[in-house]
CSV table of C-alpha atoms and ligand atoms in Angstrom, one decimal:
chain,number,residue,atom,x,y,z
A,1,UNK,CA,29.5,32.0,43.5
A,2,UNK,CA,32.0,29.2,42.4
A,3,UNK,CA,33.5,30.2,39.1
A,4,UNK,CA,33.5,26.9,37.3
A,5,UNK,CA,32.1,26.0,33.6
A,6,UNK,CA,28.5,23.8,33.5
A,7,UNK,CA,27.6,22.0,30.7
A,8,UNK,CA,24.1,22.7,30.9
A,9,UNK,CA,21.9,19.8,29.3
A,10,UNK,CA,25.3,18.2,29.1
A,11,UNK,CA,25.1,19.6,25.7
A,12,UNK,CA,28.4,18.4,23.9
A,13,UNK,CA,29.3,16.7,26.7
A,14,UNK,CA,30.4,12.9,26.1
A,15,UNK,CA,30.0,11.2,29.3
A,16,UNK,CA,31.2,7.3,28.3
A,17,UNK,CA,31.9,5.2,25.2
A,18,UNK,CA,29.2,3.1,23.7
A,19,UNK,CA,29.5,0.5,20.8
A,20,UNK,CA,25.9,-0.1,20.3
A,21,UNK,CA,24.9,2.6,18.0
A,22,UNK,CA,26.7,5.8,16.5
A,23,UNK,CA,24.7,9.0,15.8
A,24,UNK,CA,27.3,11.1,13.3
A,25,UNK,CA,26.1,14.4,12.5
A,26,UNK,CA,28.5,15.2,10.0
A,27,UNK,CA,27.9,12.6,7.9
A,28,UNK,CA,24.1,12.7,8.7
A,29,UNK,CA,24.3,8.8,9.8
A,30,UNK,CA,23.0,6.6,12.4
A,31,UNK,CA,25.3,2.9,12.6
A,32,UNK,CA,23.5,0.3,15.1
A,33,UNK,CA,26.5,-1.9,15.6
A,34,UNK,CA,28.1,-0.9,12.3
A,35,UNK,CA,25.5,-0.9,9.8
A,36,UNK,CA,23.8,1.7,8.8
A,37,UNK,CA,20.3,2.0,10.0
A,38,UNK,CA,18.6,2.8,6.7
A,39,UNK,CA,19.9,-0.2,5.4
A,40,UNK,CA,18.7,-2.3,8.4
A,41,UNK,CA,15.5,-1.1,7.9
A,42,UNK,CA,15.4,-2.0,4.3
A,43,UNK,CA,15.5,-5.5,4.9
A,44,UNK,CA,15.6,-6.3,8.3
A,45,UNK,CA,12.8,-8.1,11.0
A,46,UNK,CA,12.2,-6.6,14.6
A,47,UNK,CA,13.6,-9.3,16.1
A,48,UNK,CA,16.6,-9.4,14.0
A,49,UNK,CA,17.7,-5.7,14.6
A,50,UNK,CA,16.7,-6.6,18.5
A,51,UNK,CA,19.4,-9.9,18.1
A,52,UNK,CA,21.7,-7.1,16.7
A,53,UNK,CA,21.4,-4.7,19.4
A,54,UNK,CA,21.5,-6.9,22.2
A,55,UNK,CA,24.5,-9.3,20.7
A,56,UNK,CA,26.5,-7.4,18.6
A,57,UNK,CA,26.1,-9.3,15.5
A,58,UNK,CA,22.9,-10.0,13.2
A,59,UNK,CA,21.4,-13.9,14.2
A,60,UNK,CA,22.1,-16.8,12.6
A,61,UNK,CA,19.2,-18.1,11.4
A,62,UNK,CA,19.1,-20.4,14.2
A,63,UNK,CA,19.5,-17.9,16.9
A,64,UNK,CA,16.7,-16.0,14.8
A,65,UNK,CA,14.9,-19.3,14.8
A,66,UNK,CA,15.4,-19.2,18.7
A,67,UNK,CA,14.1,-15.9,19.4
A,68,UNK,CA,11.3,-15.6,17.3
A,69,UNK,CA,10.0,-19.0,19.7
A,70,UNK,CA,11.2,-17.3,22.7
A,71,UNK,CA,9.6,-13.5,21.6
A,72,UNK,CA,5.9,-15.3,20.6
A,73,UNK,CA,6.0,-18.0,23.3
A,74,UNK,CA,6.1,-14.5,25.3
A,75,UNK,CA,3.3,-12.1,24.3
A,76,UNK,CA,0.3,-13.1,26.9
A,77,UNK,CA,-0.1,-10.6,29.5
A,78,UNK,CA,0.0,-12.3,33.4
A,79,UNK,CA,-3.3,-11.8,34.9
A,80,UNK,CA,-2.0,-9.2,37.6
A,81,UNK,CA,-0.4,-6.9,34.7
A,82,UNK,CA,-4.1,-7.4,33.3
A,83,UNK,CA,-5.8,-5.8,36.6
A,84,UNK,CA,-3.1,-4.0,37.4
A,85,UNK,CA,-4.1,-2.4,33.4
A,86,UNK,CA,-7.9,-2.4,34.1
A,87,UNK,CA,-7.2,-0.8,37.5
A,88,UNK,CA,-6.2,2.8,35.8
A,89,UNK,CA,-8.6,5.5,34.9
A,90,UNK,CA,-9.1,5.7,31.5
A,91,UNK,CA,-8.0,9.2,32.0
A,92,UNK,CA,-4.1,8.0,32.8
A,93,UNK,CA,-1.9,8.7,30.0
A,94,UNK,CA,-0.9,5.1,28.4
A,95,UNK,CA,2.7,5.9,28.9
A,96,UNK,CA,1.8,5.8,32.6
A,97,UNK,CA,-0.4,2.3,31.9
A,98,UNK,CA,3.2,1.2,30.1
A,99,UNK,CA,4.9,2.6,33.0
A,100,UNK,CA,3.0,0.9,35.4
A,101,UNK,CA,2.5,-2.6,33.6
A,102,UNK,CA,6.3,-2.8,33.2
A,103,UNK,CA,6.7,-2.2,36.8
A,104,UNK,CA,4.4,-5.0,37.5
A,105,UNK,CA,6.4,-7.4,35.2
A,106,UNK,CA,9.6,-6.4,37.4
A,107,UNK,CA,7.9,-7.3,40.4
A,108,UNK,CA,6.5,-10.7,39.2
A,109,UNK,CA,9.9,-11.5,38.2
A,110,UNK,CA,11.8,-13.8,40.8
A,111,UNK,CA,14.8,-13.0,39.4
A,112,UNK,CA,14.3,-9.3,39.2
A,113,UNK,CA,17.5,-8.6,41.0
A,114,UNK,CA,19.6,-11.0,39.3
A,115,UNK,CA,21.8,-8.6,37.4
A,116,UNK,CA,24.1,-11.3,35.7
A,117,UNK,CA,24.1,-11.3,31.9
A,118,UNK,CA,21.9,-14.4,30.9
A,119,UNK,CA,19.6,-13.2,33.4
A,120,UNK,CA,19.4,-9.7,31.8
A,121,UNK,CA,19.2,-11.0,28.4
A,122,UNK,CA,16.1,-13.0,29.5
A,123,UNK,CA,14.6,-10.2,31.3
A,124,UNK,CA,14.8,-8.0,27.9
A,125,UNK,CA,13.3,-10.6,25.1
A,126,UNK,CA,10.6,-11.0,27.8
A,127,UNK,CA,10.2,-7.4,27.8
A,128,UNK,CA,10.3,-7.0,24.0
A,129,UNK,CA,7.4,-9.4,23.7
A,130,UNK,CA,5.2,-8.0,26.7
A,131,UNK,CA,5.2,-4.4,25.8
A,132,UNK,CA,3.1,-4.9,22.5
A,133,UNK,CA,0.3,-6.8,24.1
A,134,UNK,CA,0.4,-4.0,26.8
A,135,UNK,CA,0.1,-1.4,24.1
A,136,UNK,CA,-2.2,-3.0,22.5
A,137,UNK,CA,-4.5,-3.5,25.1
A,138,UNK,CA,-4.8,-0.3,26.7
A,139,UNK,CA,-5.7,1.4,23.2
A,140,UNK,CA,-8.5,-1.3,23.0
A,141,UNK,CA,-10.0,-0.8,26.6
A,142,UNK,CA,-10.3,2.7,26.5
A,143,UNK,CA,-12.5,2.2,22.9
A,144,UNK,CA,-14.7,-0.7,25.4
A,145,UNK,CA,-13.3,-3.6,23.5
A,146,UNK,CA,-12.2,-6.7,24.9
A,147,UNK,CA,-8.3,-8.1,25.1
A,148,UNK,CA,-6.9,-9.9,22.3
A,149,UNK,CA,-4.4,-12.7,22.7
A,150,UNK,CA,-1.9,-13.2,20.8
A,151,UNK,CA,-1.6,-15.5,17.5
A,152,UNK,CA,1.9,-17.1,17.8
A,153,UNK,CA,1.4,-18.0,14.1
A,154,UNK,CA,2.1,-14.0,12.9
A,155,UNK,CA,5.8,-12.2,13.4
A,156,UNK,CA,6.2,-9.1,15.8
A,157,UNK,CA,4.6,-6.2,13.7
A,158,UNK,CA,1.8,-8.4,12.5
A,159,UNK,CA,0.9,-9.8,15.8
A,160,UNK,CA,1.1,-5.8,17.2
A,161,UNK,CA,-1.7,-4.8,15.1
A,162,UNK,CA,-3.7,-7.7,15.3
A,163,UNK,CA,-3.7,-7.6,18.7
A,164,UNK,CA,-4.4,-3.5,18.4
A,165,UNK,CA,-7.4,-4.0,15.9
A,166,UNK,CA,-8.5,-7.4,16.1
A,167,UNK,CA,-7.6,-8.3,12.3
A,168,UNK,CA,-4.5,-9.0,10.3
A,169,UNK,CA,-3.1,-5.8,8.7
A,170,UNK,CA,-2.6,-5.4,4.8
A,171,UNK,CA,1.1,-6.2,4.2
A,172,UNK,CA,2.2,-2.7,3.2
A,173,UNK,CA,0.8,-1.6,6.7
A,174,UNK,CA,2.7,-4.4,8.2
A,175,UNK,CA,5.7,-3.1,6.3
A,176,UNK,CA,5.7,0.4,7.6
A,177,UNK,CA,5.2,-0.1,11.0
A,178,UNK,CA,8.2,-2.4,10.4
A,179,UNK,CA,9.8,0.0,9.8
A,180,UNK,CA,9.0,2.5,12.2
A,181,UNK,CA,10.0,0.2,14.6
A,182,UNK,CA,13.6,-0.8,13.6
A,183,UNK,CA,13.9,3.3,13.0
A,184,UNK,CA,13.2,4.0,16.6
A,185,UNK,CA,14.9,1.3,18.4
A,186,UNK,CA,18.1,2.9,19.2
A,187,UNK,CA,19.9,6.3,19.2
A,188,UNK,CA,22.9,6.3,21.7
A,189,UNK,CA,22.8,8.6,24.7
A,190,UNK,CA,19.7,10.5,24.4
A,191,UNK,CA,17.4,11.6,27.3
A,192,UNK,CA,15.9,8.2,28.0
A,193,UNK,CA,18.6,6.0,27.3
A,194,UNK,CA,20.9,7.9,29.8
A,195,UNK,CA,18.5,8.1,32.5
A,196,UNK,CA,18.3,3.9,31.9
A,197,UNK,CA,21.7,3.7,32.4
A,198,UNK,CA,22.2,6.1,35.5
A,199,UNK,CA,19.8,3.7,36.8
A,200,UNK,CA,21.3,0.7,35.8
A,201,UNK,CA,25.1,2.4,37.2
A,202,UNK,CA,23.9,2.5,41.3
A,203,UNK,CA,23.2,-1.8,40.3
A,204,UNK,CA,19.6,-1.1,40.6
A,205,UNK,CA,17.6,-3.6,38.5
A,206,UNK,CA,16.9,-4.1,34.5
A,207,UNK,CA,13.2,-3.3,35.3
A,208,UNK,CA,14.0,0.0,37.4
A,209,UNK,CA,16.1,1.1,34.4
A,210,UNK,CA,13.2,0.5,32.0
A,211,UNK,CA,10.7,2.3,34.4
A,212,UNK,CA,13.0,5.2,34.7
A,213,UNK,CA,13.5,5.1,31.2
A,214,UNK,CA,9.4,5.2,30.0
A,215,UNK,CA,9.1,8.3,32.5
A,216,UNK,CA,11.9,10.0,30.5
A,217,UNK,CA,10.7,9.4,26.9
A,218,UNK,CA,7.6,10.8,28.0
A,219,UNK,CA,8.0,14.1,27.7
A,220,UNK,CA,7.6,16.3,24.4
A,221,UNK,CA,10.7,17.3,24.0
A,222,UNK,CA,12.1,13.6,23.4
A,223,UNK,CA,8.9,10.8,22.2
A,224,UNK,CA,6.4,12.3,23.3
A,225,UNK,CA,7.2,14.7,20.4
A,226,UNK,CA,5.1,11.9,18.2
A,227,UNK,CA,1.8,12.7,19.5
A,228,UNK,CA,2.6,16.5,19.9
A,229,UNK,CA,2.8,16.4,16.3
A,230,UNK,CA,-1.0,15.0,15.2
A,231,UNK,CA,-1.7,17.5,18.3
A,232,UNK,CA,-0.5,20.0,15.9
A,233,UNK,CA,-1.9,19.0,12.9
A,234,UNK,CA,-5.4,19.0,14.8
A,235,UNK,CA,-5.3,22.3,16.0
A,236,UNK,CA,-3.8,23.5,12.2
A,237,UNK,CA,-7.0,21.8,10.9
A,238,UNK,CA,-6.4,22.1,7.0
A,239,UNK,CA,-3.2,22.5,5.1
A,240,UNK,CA,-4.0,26.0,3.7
A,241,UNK,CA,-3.9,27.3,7.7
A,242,UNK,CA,-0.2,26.4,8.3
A,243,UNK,CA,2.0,29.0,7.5
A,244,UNK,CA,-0.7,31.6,9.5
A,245,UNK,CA,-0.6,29.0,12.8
A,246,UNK,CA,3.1,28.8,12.2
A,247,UNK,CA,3.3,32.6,12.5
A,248,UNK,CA,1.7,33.0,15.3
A,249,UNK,CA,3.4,29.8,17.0
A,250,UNK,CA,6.8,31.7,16.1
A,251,UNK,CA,5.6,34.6,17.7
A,252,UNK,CA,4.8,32.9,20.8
A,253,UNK,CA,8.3,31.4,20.6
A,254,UNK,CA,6.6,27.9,20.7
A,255,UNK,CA,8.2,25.1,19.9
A,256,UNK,CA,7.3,23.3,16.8
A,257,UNK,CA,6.7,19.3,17.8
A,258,UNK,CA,9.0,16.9,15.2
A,259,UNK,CA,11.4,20.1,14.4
A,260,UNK,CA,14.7,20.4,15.6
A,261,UNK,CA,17.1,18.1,17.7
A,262,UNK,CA,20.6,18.3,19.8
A,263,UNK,CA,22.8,16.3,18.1
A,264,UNK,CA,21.4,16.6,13.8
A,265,UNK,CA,21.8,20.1,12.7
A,266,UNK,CA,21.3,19.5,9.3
A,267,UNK,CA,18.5,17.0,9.4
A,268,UNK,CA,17.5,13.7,11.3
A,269,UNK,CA,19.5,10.7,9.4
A,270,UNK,CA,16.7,8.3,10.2
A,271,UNK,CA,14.0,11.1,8.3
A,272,UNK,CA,14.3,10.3,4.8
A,273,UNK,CA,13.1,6.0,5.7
A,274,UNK,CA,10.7,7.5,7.7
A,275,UNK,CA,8.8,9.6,5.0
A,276,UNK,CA,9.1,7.0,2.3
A,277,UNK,CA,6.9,5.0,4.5
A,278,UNK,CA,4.8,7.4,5.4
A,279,UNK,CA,3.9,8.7,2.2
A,280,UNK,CA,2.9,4.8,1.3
A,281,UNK,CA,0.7,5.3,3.7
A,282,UNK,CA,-1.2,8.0,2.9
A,283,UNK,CA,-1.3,6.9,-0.1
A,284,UNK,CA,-2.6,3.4,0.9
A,285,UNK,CA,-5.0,5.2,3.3
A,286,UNK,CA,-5.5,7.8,0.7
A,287,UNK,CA,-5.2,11.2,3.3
A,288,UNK,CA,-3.1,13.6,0.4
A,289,UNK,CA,-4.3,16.0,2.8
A,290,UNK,CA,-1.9,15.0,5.4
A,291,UNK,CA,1.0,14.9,3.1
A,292,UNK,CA,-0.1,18.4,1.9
A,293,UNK,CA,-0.2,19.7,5.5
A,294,UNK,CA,3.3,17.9,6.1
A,295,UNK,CA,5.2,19.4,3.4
A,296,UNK,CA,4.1,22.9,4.0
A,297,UNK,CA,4.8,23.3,7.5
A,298,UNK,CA,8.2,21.2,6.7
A,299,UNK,CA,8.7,24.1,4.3
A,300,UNK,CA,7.3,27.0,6.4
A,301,UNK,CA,9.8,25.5,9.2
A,302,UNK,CA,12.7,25.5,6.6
A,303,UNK,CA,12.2,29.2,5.5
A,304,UNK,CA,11.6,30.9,8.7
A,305,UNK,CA,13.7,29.2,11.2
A,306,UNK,CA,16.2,26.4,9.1
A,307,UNK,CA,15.2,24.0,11.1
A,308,UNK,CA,14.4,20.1,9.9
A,309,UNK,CA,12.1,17.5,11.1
A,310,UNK,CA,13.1,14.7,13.2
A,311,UNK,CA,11.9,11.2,13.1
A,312,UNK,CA,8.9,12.1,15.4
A,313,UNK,CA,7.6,14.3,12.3
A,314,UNK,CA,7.0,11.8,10.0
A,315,UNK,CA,6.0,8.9,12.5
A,316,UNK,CA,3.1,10.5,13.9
A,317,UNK,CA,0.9,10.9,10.5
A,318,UNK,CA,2.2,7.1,9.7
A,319,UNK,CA,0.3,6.1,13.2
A,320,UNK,CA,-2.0,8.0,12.9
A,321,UNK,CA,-3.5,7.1,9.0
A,322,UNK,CA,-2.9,3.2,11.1
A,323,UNK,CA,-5.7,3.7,13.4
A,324,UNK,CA,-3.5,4.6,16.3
A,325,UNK,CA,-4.7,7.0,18.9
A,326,UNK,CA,-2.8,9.9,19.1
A,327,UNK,CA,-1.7,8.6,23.0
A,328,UNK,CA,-0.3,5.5,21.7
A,329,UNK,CA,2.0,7.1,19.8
A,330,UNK,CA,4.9,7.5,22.5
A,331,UNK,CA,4.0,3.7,23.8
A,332,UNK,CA,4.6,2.3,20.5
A,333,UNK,CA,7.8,4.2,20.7
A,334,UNK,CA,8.7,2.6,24.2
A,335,UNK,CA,7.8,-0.9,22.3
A,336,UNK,CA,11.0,-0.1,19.6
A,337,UNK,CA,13.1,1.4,21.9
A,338,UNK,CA,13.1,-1.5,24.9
A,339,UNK,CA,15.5,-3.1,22.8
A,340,UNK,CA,18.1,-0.5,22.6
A,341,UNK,CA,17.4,0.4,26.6
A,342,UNK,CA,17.9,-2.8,27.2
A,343,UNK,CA,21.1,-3.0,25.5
A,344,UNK,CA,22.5,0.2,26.9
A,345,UNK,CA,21.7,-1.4,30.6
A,346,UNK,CA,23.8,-4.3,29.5
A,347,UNK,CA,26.9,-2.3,28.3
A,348,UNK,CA,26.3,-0.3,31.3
A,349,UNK,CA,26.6,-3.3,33.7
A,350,UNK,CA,29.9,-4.3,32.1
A,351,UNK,CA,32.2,-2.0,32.5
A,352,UNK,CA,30.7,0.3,35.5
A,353,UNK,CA,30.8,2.9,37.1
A,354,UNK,CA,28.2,5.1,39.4
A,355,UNK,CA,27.2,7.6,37.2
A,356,UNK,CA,27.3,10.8,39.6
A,357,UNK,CA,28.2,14.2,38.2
A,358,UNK,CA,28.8,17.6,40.4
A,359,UNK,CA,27.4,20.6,40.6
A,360,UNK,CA,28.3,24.5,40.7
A,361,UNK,CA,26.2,25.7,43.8
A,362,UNK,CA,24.3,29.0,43.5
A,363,UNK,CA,22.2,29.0,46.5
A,364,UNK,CA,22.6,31.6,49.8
A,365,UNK,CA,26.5,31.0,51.1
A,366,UNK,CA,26.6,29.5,55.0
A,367,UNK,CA,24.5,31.6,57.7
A,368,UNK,CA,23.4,30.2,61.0
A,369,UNK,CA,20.4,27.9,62.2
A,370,UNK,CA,17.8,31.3,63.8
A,371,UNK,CA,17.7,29.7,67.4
B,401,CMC,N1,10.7,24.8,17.1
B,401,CMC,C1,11.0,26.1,17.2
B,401,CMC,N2,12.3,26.5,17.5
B,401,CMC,C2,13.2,25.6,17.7
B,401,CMC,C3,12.8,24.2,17.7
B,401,CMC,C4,11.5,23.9,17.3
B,401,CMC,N3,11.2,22.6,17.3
B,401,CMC,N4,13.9,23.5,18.0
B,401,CMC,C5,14.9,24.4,18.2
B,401,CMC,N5,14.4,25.6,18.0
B,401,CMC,C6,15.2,26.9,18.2
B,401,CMC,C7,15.2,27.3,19.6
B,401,CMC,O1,14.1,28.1,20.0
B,401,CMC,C8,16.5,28.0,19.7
B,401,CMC,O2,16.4,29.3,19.2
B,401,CMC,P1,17.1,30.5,19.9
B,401,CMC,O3,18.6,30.2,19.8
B,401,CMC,O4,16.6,31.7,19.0
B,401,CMC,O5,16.6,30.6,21.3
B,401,CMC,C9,17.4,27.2,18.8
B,401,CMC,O6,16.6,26.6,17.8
B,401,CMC,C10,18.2,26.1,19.5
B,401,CMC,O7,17.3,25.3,20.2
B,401,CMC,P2,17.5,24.5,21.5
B,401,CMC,O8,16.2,24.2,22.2
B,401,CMC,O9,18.5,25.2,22.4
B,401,CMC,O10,18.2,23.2,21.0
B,401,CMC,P3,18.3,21.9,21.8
B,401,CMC,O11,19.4,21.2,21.2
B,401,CMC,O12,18.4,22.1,23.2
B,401,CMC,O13,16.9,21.3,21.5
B,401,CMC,C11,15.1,19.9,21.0
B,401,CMC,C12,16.6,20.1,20.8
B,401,CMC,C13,14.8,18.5,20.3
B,401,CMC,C14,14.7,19.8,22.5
B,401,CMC,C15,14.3,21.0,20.3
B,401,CMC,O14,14.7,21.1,18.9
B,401,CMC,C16,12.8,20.9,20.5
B,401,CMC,O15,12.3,21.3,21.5
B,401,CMC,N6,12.1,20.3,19.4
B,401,CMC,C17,10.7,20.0,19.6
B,401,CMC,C18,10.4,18.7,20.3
B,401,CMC,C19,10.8,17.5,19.5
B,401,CMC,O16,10.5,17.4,18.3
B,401,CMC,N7,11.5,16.6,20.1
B,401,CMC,C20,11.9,15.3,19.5
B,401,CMC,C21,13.4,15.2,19.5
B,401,CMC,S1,14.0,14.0,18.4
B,401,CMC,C22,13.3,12.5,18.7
B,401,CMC,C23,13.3,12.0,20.1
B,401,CMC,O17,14.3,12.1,20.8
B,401,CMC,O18,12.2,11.6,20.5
C-alpha cells in the first residue's frame, strides 16, 4: 500500500480561510464576523445576526427595515411545496419533509441557476423566511391540524411559533427561542457547512448546496444530536436513573448525544447562553425535573469521561418544555443555520475553487479482467 499520511475526518485539517465566523478553542469563543456570539445573542434579532452573516456588518436600521419587509412578505408556502408536504407519509422524518420542500423551492425558482451575487442573496432571505412555515407545518400535520399562515404583523421567532401552535407565545418563550436560533446559526466548517460548500465549489446551485447541506446535519453526530438527546432523556425516565443508564451506556461504549465535539475540548463556547435560557424555561414551564436530570448526567459525564455538553445538550430540553416534537428538533436547527449555509455558499462562490481532495488507495493492486 501507498505510504502516505490521511487526515481521517480531516481532523485538524484546515482546508480554506473563512471570515464569517471563528470557532477558537483556546479561548473557548465563537466570533460571527467579529463579535462575539454571546453578545449577539444578548441583544440581537434573527434577522439582524442573518444581515450580519450574510453582509459582513450588523444593518442599518434601514437595511433592517428592508429585510424584515422582505423576510415577512416571504413566509407563505407555494401551493406545490404544500402538496409536495402533504404528499409524504407521516412516517418520513421531517428533516426529509425539510429536505424535500427546500428542493421544491429550488425548482420553482427561475432563477435557480443564476449563481451571481444579488441573485444568491435573494435566493437566501427567501430561504430564511420559507423554512419556518415548512417546519411549522409539518409538526402540525402530523398532530391532524390544519396550516397556519403567517401574520406579517409578528417578527421571525414570534411568527415561528404562532405558526407551530396556532397562538402567540409568552414573550420569555419568544426570547429563548431567540436565542436558540442566533446560537445555532453559524459555526465555520463543520459537517454540514462543508458539504454546502463542496457543493457550491463544482458551481452547482444555492438550492443543491442547501439540500446537500439538510442531508448532512441530519445525522446524530452533528444536529441531529438535539433530538438524540430528549431520546435519551426518555429512555433515562427519571433523574435518580442516570448515573445507572450512564454505566451501562459507557459499557456499551455508546455515545452520549449533546457530549463531546471536534474542535471544543474544554467545553462548547455557545453552552453557557444556551443553559441560561434553558433553565428560564423550565422554570417558566415549571419541569425542575428536567433540570435535575440535566445536571446529573452533565455531572456523571464530567466524572467518568471529562467530557462537556455541546449546544445540542441544552437545546433539546428548551424545545422540548416549547411544545416541540422531539423530530422538529434538527429542522428548527436547519431554520437557524440556513443563514450561515447560505453565507458559506457565498464566500465559497467568490474566491473558488473545486473542492476535490485525494485518496490513499487500499484496495487489491492491478490483476487482469478473467476472460
Ligand atoms: N460520549 C461518549 N464518549 C465520547 C463522546 C460522547 N458523546 N464524545 C467523544 N467521546 C469519546 C470517544 O469515545 C473517544 O474515546 P476513546 O479515545 O476512548 O475512543 C474520545 O472521546 C474522542 O472521541 P471522538 O469521537 O474521536 O471525537 P470526535 O472529535 O471525532 O467526535 C463528536 C466529536 C461530536 C462526533 C463526538 O463527541 C460525538 O459523537 N458526540 C455525540 C454526538 C453529538 O452530540 N454531536 C453534536 C456535535 S456538536 C453540535 C453539532 O454540530 O450539531
Amino acid at each position: 500500500m501507498e505510504e502516505r499520511e490521511i487526515y481521517k475526518g480531516l481532523a485538524g485539517v484546515p482546508v480554506d480561510y473563512t471570515a464569517v465566523s471563528k470557532v477558537d478553542p483556546e479561548s473557548n469563543s465563537l466570533l460571527y464576523r467579529g463579535y462575539p456570539v454571546q453578545d449577539l445573542a444578548a441583544t440581537k434579532s434573527v434577522e439582524e445576526v442573518a444581515w450580519l452573516l450574510w453582509y459582513g456588518e450588523l444593518p442599518t436600521p434601514e437595511q433592517l427595515d428592508g429585510l424584515v419587509e422582505t423576510e415577512r412578505s416571504a413566509r407563505a408556502l407555494a401551493p406545490n411545496v404544500r402538496r409536495a408536504i402533504d404528499d409524504l407519509p407521516m412516517t418520513s422524518h421531517p428533516m426529509d419533509v425539510v429536505r424535500t420542500a427546500v428542493s421544491v423551492i429550488g425548482a420553482n425558482d427561475p432563477d435557480a441557476e443564476d449563481n451571481d451575487p444579488e441573485q444568491n442573496l435573494r435566493k437566501a432571505k427567501h430561504l430564511f423566511a420559507q423554512i419556518p412555515a415548512i417546519v411549522a407545518y409539518d409538526q402540525r400535520r402530523r398532530h391532524g391540524l390544519p396550516l397556519i399562515e403567517p401574520r406579517d404583523d409578528l417578527d421571525y421567532p414570534q411568527n415561528f411559533l404562532y405558526m407551530t401552535f396556532g397562538e402567540e407565545a409568552n414573550p420569555e418563550v419568544v426570547d429563548a427561542f431567540r436565542v436558540s436560533m442566533v446560537l445555532y446559526a453559524e459555526h465555520s466548517f463543520n459537517a454540514s457547512t462543508f458539504t454546502a460548500r463542496v457543493i457550491a465549489s463544482t458551481l452547482s446551485d444555492l438550492h443543491s448546496s442547501v439540500v446537500g447541506a439538510i442531508g448532512a446535519l441530519k445525522g446524530p453526530l452533528h444536529g441531529g444530536a438535539n433530538e438524540a438527546v430528549m431520546e435519551t432523556f426518555g429512555q433515562i425516565g427519571t433523574p435518580d436513573k442516570v448515573e445507572e443508564w450512564l454505566d451501562d451506556a459507557l459499557a456499551r461504549k455508546a455515545k452520549i448525544m449533546g457530549f463531546g465535539h471536534r474542535v471544543y475540548k474544554n467545553g462548547d463556547s455557545r453552552v453557557p447562553t444556551m443553559r441560561a435560557a434553558m433553565e428560564r424555561m423550565l422554570d417558566h414551564y415549571d419541569r425542575p425535573d428536567l433540570l435535575e436530570m440535566y445536571e446529573r448526567m452533565e455531572k456523571a459525564m464530567g466524572e467518568q469521561k471529562n467530557i462537556k455538553p455541546n449546544l445540542d445538550y441544552p437545546a433539546g430540553p428548551t424545545y422540548h418544555v416549547m411544545g416541540f416534537d422531539t423530530e422538529t428538533f434538527t429542522p428548527i436547527f436547519v431554520a437557524a443555520r440556513v443563514t450561515g449555509w447560505t453565507a458559506h455558499i457565498m464566500e465559497q462562490l467568490a474566491s473558488n475553487a473545486l473542492i476535490r481532495p485525494l485518496s490513499v488507495y487500499n484496495g487489491i493492486e492491478r490483476r487482469a479482467v478473467p476472460e
